[in-house]
Amino acid sequence: MTPLVMLHGWGMHGGVWTATAEALGERALLVDMPGYGGRAAVAPYTLENLAEAIAAELPPLFDLCGWSLGGQVAMTLARLMPQRVRRLVLVGANPCFTTRSDWHCGIAPEVLTQFGEELAVNYEVTLKRFLALQARGDEEARAVLARLRSLLFARGKSDSAVLQAGLTILLQADLRPQLSQITMPTLVVHGSFDQLAPVCAAEWLAPALLDGRLQVIPGASHAPFLSHRAEFETALIEFLDER
């Protein structure tokens, strides 16, 4: 069975996928990205360096699932090493997280800039505010937020420099020109109420991929794998098990 490598989002760690891993069984491989969970960071802290550092520790062939910032890392890894990624799953992902003159399916750059400024002043409060943004709009917002907060520091605290570098990626990265290089079957899973990555980003992303399909989960926000587990896990497993 092909292992499924699961990448977390900004400020979190591989443990955020614990519930999903229980449904997947032995195929799930939860990964702490560089700079998280006690793992050494990479320098410079770029999507390409993150992808290469992660891939160096993985088996020759794997399926790949990335959430949020982890989705951008997953897209980068799939582009750089298409021969190693059998199937790709993108959850709450956005090829360009901030709005541009030609892109309205993101958040205002000022939002991420403000998080960066506040991070230097009050680390924990800023991270918890970011979690609240991820849960906002969800039918199960209170439960999702409680779960995220319980997991936040379960594997220690990441260095603030790593978090600042991750925010810079979210602020600056625009992967839209590179999507044509992602060739494997890809499932794009998105919550209809996502406040961090508007659903229009997923509606644009899936058809922009060579072999992409979209699964919108009604009532979910940025973490559908926590708020709507049954729908998410069913879509994920069916996709992975396709012949």
PDB file of C-alpha atoms in Angstrom:
ATOM      1  CA  MET A   1       0.000   0.000   0.000  1.00  0.00           C
ATOM      2  CA  THR A   2       1.361   3.414  -0.955  1.00  0.00           C
ATOM      3  CA  PRO A   3       2.031   5.539   2.151  1.00  0.00           C
ATOM      4  CA  LEU A   4       0.241   8.884   2.480  1.00  0.00           C
ATOM      5  CA  VAL A   5       2.573  11.649   3.629  1.00  0.00           C
ATOM      6  CA  MET A   6       0.616  14.348   5.486  1.00  0.00           C
ATOM      7  CA  LEU A   7       1.914  17.904   5.821  1.00  0.00           C
ATOM      8  CA  HIS A   8       0.500  20.376   8.337  1.00  0.00           C
ATOM      9  CA  GLY A   9      -0.090  24.114   8.107  1.00  0.00           C
ATOM     10  CA  TRP A  10       1.629  27.171   9.558  1.00  0.00           C
ATOM     11  CA  GLY A  11       2.136  27.135  13.315  1.00  0.00           C
ATOM     12  CA  MET A  12       1.029  23.521  13.767  1.00  0.00           C
ATOM     13  CA  HIS A  13       2.730  20.096  13.483  1.00  0.00           C
ATOM     14  CA  GLY A  14       2.055  16.626  12.126  1.00  0.00           C
ATOM     15  CA  GLY A  15      -0.113  15.758  15.111  1.00  0.00           C
ATOM     16  CA  VAL A  16      -2.939  17.823  13.643  1.00  0.00           C
ATOM     17  CA  TRP A  17      -3.619  14.808  11.383  1.00  0.00           C
ATOM     18  CA  THR A  18      -3.922  12.282  14.237  1.00  0.00           C
ATOM     19  CA  ALA A  19      -7.657  11.674  13.812  1.00  0.00           C
ATOM     20  CA  THR A  20      -7.318  11.242  10.049  1.00  0.00           C
ATOM     21  CA  ALA A  21      -4.411   8.854  10.571  1.00  0.00           C
ATOM     22  CA  GLU A  22      -6.622   6.655  12.732  1.00  0.00           C
ATOM     23  CA  ALA A  23      -9.029   6.268   9.819  1.00  0.00           C
ATOM     24  CA  LEU A  24      -6.222   5.609   7.345  1.00  0.00           C
ATOM     25  CA  GLY A  25      -4.338   3.061   9.411  1.00  0.00           C
ATOM     26  CA  GLU A  26      -0.794   2.049   8.528  1.00  0.00           C
ATOM     27  CA  ARG A  27      -0.638   4.030   5.299  1.00  0.00           C
ATOM     28  CA  ALA A  28      -0.596   7.402   7.137  1.00  0.00           C
ATOM     29  CA  LEU A  29       2.813   9.019   7.564  1.00  0.00           C
ATOM     30  CA  LEU A  30       2.604  12.210   9.634  1.00  0.00           C
ATOM     31  CA  VAL A  31       5.471  14.605   9.023  1.00  0.00           C
ATOM     32  CA  ASP A  32       6.690  17.599  11.011  1.00  0.00           C
ATOM     33  CA  MET A  33       7.945  20.151   8.526  1.00  0.00           C
ATOM     34  CA  PRO A  34      11.406  21.664   9.115  1.00  0.00           C
ATOM     35  CA  GLY A  35      11.315  24.018  12.087  1.00  0.00           C
ATOM     36  CA  TYR A  36       8.359  22.275  13.735  1.00  0.00           C
ATOM     37  CA  GLY A  37       8.072  19.518  16.328  1.00  0.00           C
ATOM     38  CA  GLY A  38      11.690  19.929  17.387  1.00  0.00           C
ATOM     39  CA  ARG A  39      12.935  19.396  13.831  1.00  0.00           C
ATOM     40  CA  ALA A  40      15.746  21.624  12.568  1.00  0.00           C
ATOM     41  CA  ALA A  41      14.796  24.409  10.186  1.00  0.00           C
ATOM     42  CA  VAL A  42      16.203  24.931   6.696  1.00  0.00           C
ATOM     43  CA  ALA A  43      17.928  28.030   5.384  1.00  0.00           C
ATOM     44  CA  PRO A  44      16.892  29.866   3.422  1.00  0.00           C
ATOM     45  CA  TYR A  45      13.345  29.006   4.450  1.00  0.00           C
ATOM     46  CA  THR A  46      11.778  28.583   1.001  1.00  0.00           C
ATOM     47  CA  LEU A  47       9.158  26.260  -0.420  1.00  0.00           C
ATOM     48  CA  GLU A  48      11.806  24.537  -2.542  1.00  0.00           C
ATOM     49  CA  ASN A  49      14.130  23.905   0.410  1.00  0.00           C
ATOM     50  CA  LEU A  50      11.245  22.693   2.558  1.00  0.00           C
ATOM     51  CA  ALA A  51      10.128  20.279  -0.161  1.00  0.00           C
ATOM     52  CA  GLU A  52      13.624  18.901  -0.703  1.00  0.00           C
ATOM     53  CA  ALA A  53      14.304  18.457   3.019  1.00  0.00           C
ATOM     54  CA  ILE A  54      11.044  16.566   3.503  1.00  0.00           C
ATOM     55  CA  ALA A  55      11.477  14.398   0.415  1.00  0.00           C
ATOM     56  CA  ALA A  56      14.966  13.367   1.529  1.00  0.00           C
ATOM     57  CA  GLU A  57      13.430  11.388   4.399  1.00  0.00           C
ATOM     58  CA  LEU A  58      10.573   9.765   2.487  1.00  0.00           C
ATOM     59  CA  PRO A  59      10.234   6.458   0.608  1.00  0.00           C
ATOM     60  CA  PRO A  60      10.754   6.439  -3.175  1.00  0.00           C
ATOM     61  CA  LEU A  61       7.007   6.556  -3.930  1.00  0.00           C
ATOM     62  CA  PHE A  62       4.216   8.051  -1.850  1.00  0.00           C
ATOM     63  CA  ASP A  63       0.882   9.830  -1.924  1.00  0.00           C
ATOM     64  CA  LEU A  64       1.000  13.372  -0.581  1.00  0.00           C
ATOM     65  CA  CYS A  65      -1.519  15.464   1.365  1.00  0.00           C
ATOM     66  CA  GLY A  66      -0.874  19.072   2.347  1.00  0.00           C
ATOM     67  CA  TRP A  67      -2.997  21.472   4.378  1.00  0.00           C
ATOM     68  CA  SER A  68      -2.765  25.260   4.021  1.00  0.00           C
ATOM     69  CA  LEU A  69       0.955  26.188   3.987  1.00  0.00           C
ATOM     70  CA  GLY A  70       1.598  22.444   3.787  1.00  0.00           C
ATOM     71  CA  GLY A  71      -0.462  22.504   0.605  1.00  0.00           C
ATOM     72  CA  GLN A  72       1.962  24.940  -0.973  1.00  0.00           C
ATOM     73  CA  VAL A  73       4.873  22.751   0.120  1.00  0.00           C
ATOM     74  CA  ALA A  74       3.063  19.727  -1.325  1.00  0.00           C
ATOM     75  CA  MET A  75       2.473  21.480  -4.651  1.00  0.00           C
ATOM     76  CA  THR A  76       6.143  22.407  -4.783  1.00  0.00           C
ATOM     77  CA  LEU A  77       7.304  18.876  -3.971  1.00  0.00           C
ATOM     78  CA  ALA A  78       4.922  17.405  -6.563  1.00  0.00           C
ATOM     79  CA  ARG A  79       6.261  19.824  -9.173  1.00  0.00           C
ATOM     80  CA  LEU A  80       9.911  19.141  -8.384  1.00  0.00           C
ATOM     81  CA  MET A  81       9.613  15.348  -8.005  1.00  0.00           C
ATOM     82  CA  PRO A  82       6.619  14.144 -10.035  1.00  0.00           C
ATOM     83  CA  GLN A  83       8.073  10.658 -10.336  1.00  0.00           C
ATOM     84  CA  ARG A  84       7.802  10.175  -6.566  1.00  0.00           C
ATOM     85  CA  VAL A  85       4.259  11.456  -5.927  1.00  0.00           C
ATOM     86  CA  ARG A  86       1.543   9.047  -7.043  1.00  0.00           C
ATOM     87  CA  ARG A  87      -1.482  11.102  -5.961  1.00  0.00           C
ATOM     88  CA  LEU A  88      -1.794  14.576  -4.457  1.00  0.00           C
ATOM     89  CA  VAL A  89      -4.387  15.924  -2.009  1.00  0.00           C
ATOM     90  CA  LEU A  90      -4.643  19.637  -1.256  1.00  0.00           C
ATOM     91  CA  VAL A  91      -6.715  20.744   1.755  1.00  0.00           C
ATOM     92  CA  GLY A  92      -7.560  24.385   2.408  1.00  0.00           C
ATOM     93  CA  ALA A  93      -4.796  25.195  -0.047  1.00  0.00           C
ATOM     94  CA  ASN A  94      -4.297  28.311  -2.118  1.00  0.00           C
ATOM     95  CA  PRO A  95      -1.673  28.803  -4.819  1.00  0.00           C
ATOM     96  CA  CYS A  96      -1.591  32.477  -3.769  1.00  0.00           C
ATOM     97  CA  PHE A  97      -2.802  33.224  -0.244  1.00  0.00           C
ATOM     98  CA  THR A  98      -2.906  37.014  -0.604  1.00  0.00           C
ATOM     99  CA  THR A  99      -4.879  39.173  -2.965  1.00  0.00           C
ATOM    100  CA  ARG A 100      -3.173  40.727  -5.991  1.00  0.00           C
ATOM    101  CA  SER A 101      -4.352  42.960  -8.797  1.00  0.00           C
ATOM    102  CA  ASP A 102      -5.170  39.807 -10.785  1.00  0.00           C
ATOM    103  CA  TRP A 103      -6.162  37.572  -7.875  1.00  0.00           C
ATOM    104  CA  HIS A 104      -9.078  38.129  -5.533  1.00  0.00           C
ATOM    105  CA  CYS A 105      -9.321  34.653  -4.012  1.00  0.00           C
ATOM    106  CA  GLY A 106      -7.077  35.372  -1.039  1.00  0.00           C
ATOM    107  CA  ILE A 107      -6.866  37.526   2.053  1.00  0.00           C
ATOM    108  CA  ALA A 108      -5.539  41.056   2.274  1.00  0.00           C
ATOM    109  CA  PRO A 109      -1.728  41.124   2.617  1.00  0.00           C
ATOM    110  CA  GLU A 110      -2.151  43.436   5.585  1.00  0.00           C
ATOM    111  CA  VAL A 111      -3.713  40.598   7.583  1.00  0.00           C
ATOM    112  CA  LEU A 112      -0.567  38.465   7.383  1.00  0.00           C
ATOM    113  CA  THR A 113       1.684  41.485   7.854  1.00  0.00           C
ATOM    114  CA  GLN A 114      -0.152  42.284  11.070  1.00  0.00           C
ATOM    115  CA  PHE A 115       0.236  38.707  12.299  1.00  0.00           C
ATOM    116  CA  GLY A 116       3.968  39.022  11.711  1.00  0.00           C
ATOM    117  CA  GLU A 117       4.183  42.262  13.663  1.00  0.00           C
ATOM    118  CA  GLU A 118       2.146  40.876  16.544  1.00  0.00           C
ATOM    119  CA  LEU A 119       4.145  37.644  16.618  1.00  0.00           C
ATOM    120  CA  ALA A 120       7.228  39.570  17.705  1.00  0.00           C
ATOM    121  CA  VAL A 121       5.272  41.126  20.566  1.00  0.00           C
ATOM    122  CA  ASN A 122       3.125  38.270  21.865  1.00  0.00           C
ATOM    123  CA  TYR A 123       3.945  34.853  20.428  1.00  0.00           C
ATOM    124  CA  GLU A 124       1.211  32.723  22.017  1.00  0.00           C
ATOM    125  CA  VAL A 125      -1.654  35.182  21.636  1.00  0.00           C
ATOM    126  CA  THR A 126      -0.820  35.689  17.955  1.00  0.00           C
ATOM    127  CA  LEU A 127      -0.813  31.962  17.227  1.00  0.00           C
ATOM    128  CA  LYS A 128      -4.139  31.529  18.996  1.00  0.00           C
ATOM    129  CA  ARG A 129      -5.618  34.401  16.969  1.00  0.00           C
ATOM    130  CA  PHE A 130      -4.479  32.668  13.791  1.00  0.00           C
ATOM    131  CA  LEU A 131      -6.210  29.471  14.930  1.00  0.00           C
ATOM    132  CA  ALA A 132      -9.396  31.451  15.476  1.00  0.00           C
ATOM    133  CA  LEU A 133      -9.209  32.690  11.890  1.00  0.00           C
ATOM    134  CA  GLN A 134      -8.920  29.100  10.677  1.00  0.00           C
ATOM    135  CA  ALA A 135     -12.040  28.035  12.584  1.00  0.00           C
ATOM    136  CA  ARG A 136     -14.118  31.128  11.795  1.00  0.00           C
ATOM    137  CA  GLY A 137     -17.283  30.474   9.813  1.00  0.00           C
ATOM    138  CA  ASP A 138     -17.344  26.732  10.444  1.00  0.00           C
ATOM    139  CA  GLU A 139     -20.529  25.028  11.611  1.00  0.00           C
ATOM    140  CA  GLU A 140     -18.369  23.420  14.316  1.00  0.00           C
ATOM    141  CA  ALA A 141     -16.164  26.456  14.934  1.00  0.00           C
ATOM    142  CA  ARG A 142     -16.030  26.117  18.709  1.00  0.00           C
ATOM    143  CA  ALA A 143     -15.048  22.451  18.634  1.00  0.00           C
ATOM    144  CA  VAL A 144     -12.484  23.013  15.857  1.00  0.00           C
ATOM    145  CA  LEU A 145     -10.884  25.897  17.733  1.00  0.00           C
ATOM    146  CA  ALA A 146     -10.719  23.876  20.938  1.00  0.00           C
ATOM    147  CA  ARG A 147      -9.060  20.993  19.093  1.00  0.00           C
ATOM    148  CA  LEU A 148      -6.517  23.237  17.390  1.00  0.00           C
ATOM    149  CA  ARG A 149      -5.656  24.970  20.660  1.00  0.00           C
ATOM    150  CA  SER A 150      -5.199  21.633  22.421  1.00  0.00           C
ATOM    151  CA  LEU A 151      -2.739  20.548  19.728  1.00  0.00           C
ATOM    152  CA  LEU A 152      -0.891  23.831  19.285  1.00  0.00           C
ATOM    153  CA  PHE A 153       2.067  23.277  21.625  1.00  0.00           C
ATOM    154  CA  ALA A 154       1.781  19.492  21.951  1.00  0.00           C
ATOM    155  CA  ARG A 155       5.174  19.086  20.259  1.00  0.00           C
ATOM    156  CA  GLY A 156       6.823  22.172  21.708  1.00  0.00           C
ATOM    157  CA  LYS A 157       7.049  25.734  20.449  1.00  0.00           C
ATOM    158  CA  SER A 158       8.529  26.558  17.076  1.00  0.00           C
ATOM    159  CA  ASP A 159      11.127  29.292  16.868  1.00  0.00           C
ATOM    160  CA  SER A 160       9.605  32.672  16.081  1.00  0.00           C
ATOM    161  CA  ALA A 161      12.040  33.087  13.171  1.00  0.00           C
ATOM    162  CA  VAL A 162      10.583  29.951  11.563  1.00  0.00           C
ATOM    163  CA  LEU A 163       7.070  31.286  12.008  1.00  0.00           C
ATOM    164  CA  GLN A 164       8.028  34.645  10.542  1.00  0.00           C
ATOM    165  CA  ALA A 165       9.608  32.883   7.553  1.00  0.00           C
ATOM    166  CA  GLY A 166       6.446  30.851   7.049  1.00  0.00           C
ATOM    167  CA  LEU A 167       4.334  33.995   7.093  1.00  0.00           C
ATOM    168  CA  THR A 168       6.636  35.471   4.467  1.00  0.00           C
ATOM    169  CA  ILE A 169       5.950  32.469   2.237  1.00  0.00           C
ATOM    170  CA  LEU A 170       2.203  32.851   2.709  1.00  0.00           C
ATOM    171  CA  LEU A 171       2.503  36.552   1.977  1.00  0.00           C
ATOM    172  CA  GLN A 172       4.708  36.334  -1.112  1.00  0.00           C
ATOM    173  CA  ALA A 173       4.327  32.928  -2.797  1.00  0.00           C
ATOM    174  CA  ASP A 174       2.349  32.739  -6.028  1.00  0.00           C
ATOM    175  CA  LEU A 175       2.339  29.227  -7.462  1.00  0.00           C
ATOM    176  CA  ARG A 176      -0.189  29.847 -10.205  1.00  0.00           C
ATOM    177  CA  PRO A 177       2.382  29.918 -13.040  1.00  0.00           C
ATOM    178  CA  GLN A 178       3.755  26.530 -11.950  1.00  0.00           C
ATOM    179  CA  LEU A 179       0.540  24.525 -11.722  1.00  0.00           C
ATOM    180  CA  SER A 180       0.805  23.117 -15.231  1.00  0.00           C
ATOM    181  CA  GLN A 181       3.865  21.186 -14.047  1.00  0.00           C
ATOM    182  CA  ILE A 182       1.793  19.213 -11.519  1.00  0.00           C
ATOM    183  CA  THR A 183       0.714  16.183 -13.515  1.00  0.00           C
ATOM    184  CA  MET A 184      -0.509  13.521 -11.083  1.00  0.00           C
ATOM    185  CA  PRO A 185      -4.176  13.022 -10.115  1.00  0.00           C
ATOM    186  CA  THR A 186      -5.018  15.683  -7.534  1.00  0.00           C
ATOM    187  CA  LEU A 187      -7.934  16.039  -5.140  1.00  0.00           C
ATOM    188  CA  VAL A 188      -8.651  19.576  -3.943  1.00  0.00           C
ATOM    189  CA  VAL A 189     -10.679  19.534  -0.702  1.00  0.00           C
ATOM    190  CA  HIS A 190     -12.025  22.817   0.593  1.00  0.00           C
ATOM    191  CA  GLY A 191     -14.524  24.075   3.133  1.00  0.00           C
ATOM    192  CA  SER A 192     -17.312  26.222   1.731  1.00  0.00           C
ATOM    193  CA  PHE A 193     -16.891  28.745   4.567  1.00  0.00           C
ATOM    194  CA  ASP A 194     -13.085  28.964   4.555  1.00  0.00           C
ATOM    195  CA  GLN A 195     -12.099  32.466   5.733  1.00  0.00           C
ATOM    196  CA  LEU A 196      -8.335  32.079   5.260  1.00  0.00           C
ATOM    197  CA  ALA A 197      -8.420  30.628   1.739  1.00  0.00           C
ATOM    198  CA  PRO A 198     -11.745  31.544   0.105  1.00  0.00           C
ATOM    199  CA  VAL A 199     -13.469  28.692  -1.703  1.00  0.00           C
ATOM    200  CA  CYS A 200     -13.083  30.522  -5.021  1.00  0.00           C
ATOM    201  CA  ALA A 201      -9.353  29.694  -4.773  1.00  0.00           C
ATOM    202  CA  ALA A 202     -10.163  25.981  -4.817  1.00  0.00           C
ATOM    203  CA  GLU A 203     -12.707  26.457  -7.591  1.00  0.00           C
ATOM    204  CA  TRP A 204      -9.940  28.047  -9.656  1.00  0.00           C
ATOM    205  CA  LEU A 205      -7.202  25.643  -8.584  1.00  0.00           C
ATOM    206  CA  ALA A 206      -8.803  22.289  -9.412  1.00  0.00           C
ATOM    207  CA  PRO A 207      -9.449  22.964 -13.126  1.00  0.00           C
ATOM    208  CA  ALA A 208      -6.062  24.688 -13.455  1.00  0.00           C
ATOM    209  CA  LEU A 209      -4.351  21.378 -12.680  1.00  0.00           C
ATOM    210  CA  LEU A 210      -3.769  18.807 -15.391  1.00  0.00           C
ATOM    211  CA  ASP A 211      -5.769  16.156 -13.526  1.00  0.00           C
ATOM    212  CA  GLY A 212      -7.541  17.977 -10.706  1.00  0.00           C
ATOM    213  CA  ARG A 213     -10.931  17.479  -9.128  1.00  0.00           C
ATOM    214  CA  LEU A 214     -12.731  19.499  -6.478  1.00  0.00           C
ATOM    215  CA  GLN A 215     -14.524  18.370  -3.329  1.00  0.00           C
ATOM    216  CA  VAL A 216     -16.198  21.245  -1.479  1.00  0.00           C
ATOM    217  CA  ILE A 217     -17.409  20.342   2.012  1.00  0.00           C
ATOM    218  CA  PRO A 218     -20.485  22.424   2.880  1.00  0.00           C
ATOM    219  CA  GLY A 219     -20.399  24.096   6.279  1.00  0.00           C
ATOM    220  CA  ALA A 220     -16.677  23.580   6.803  1.00  0.00           C
ATOM    221  CA  SER A 221     -14.047  26.264   7.142  1.00  0.00           C
ATOM    222  CA  HIS A 222     -10.250  25.950   6.890  1.00  0.00           C
ATOM    223  CA  ALA A 223      -9.870  22.588   8.669  1.00  0.00           C
ATOM    224  CA  PRO A 224     -12.529  20.249   7.214  1.00  0.00           C
ATOM    225  CA  PHE A 225     -10.571  17.197   8.375  1.00  0.00           C
ATOM    226  CA  LEU A 226     -11.358  18.256  11.956  1.00  0.00           C
ATOM    227  CA  SER A 227     -14.873  19.675  11.626  1.00  0.00           C
ATOM    228  CA  HIS A 228     -16.360  17.290   9.055  1.00  0.00           C
ATOM    229  CA  ARG A 229     -14.325  14.150   9.540  1.00  0.00           C
ATOM    230  CA  ALA A 230     -16.692  11.667   7.906  1.00  0.00           C
ATOM    231  CA  GLU A 231     -17.054  13.638   4.667  1.00  0.00           C
ATOM    232  CA  PHE A 232     -13.341  14.382   4.495  1.00  0.00           C
ATOM    233  CA  GLU A 233     -12.166  10.860   5.229  1.00  0.00           C
ATOM    234  CA  THR A 234     -14.622   9.310   2.779  1.00  0.00           C
ATOM    235  CA  ALA A 235     -13.475  11.602  -0.038  1.00  0.00           C
ATOM    236  CA  LEU A 236      -9.808  11.051   0.825  1.00  0.00           C
ATOM    237  CA  ILE A 237      -9.946   7.265   1.017  1.00  0.00           C
ATOM    238  CA  GLU A 238     -12.051   6.906  -2.135  1.00  0.00           C
ATOM    239  CA  PHE A 239      -9.552   9.050  -4.033  1.00  0.00           C
ATOM    240  CA  LEU A 240      -6.515   7.168  -2.767  1.00  0.00           C
ATOM    241  CA  ASP A 241      -8.075   3.776  -3.492  1.00  0.00           C
ATOM    242  CA  GLU A 242      -9.062   4.527  -7.091  1.00  0.00           C
ATOM    243  CA  ARG A 243      -7.524   2.227  -9.674  1.00  0.00           C
TER     244      ARG A 243
END
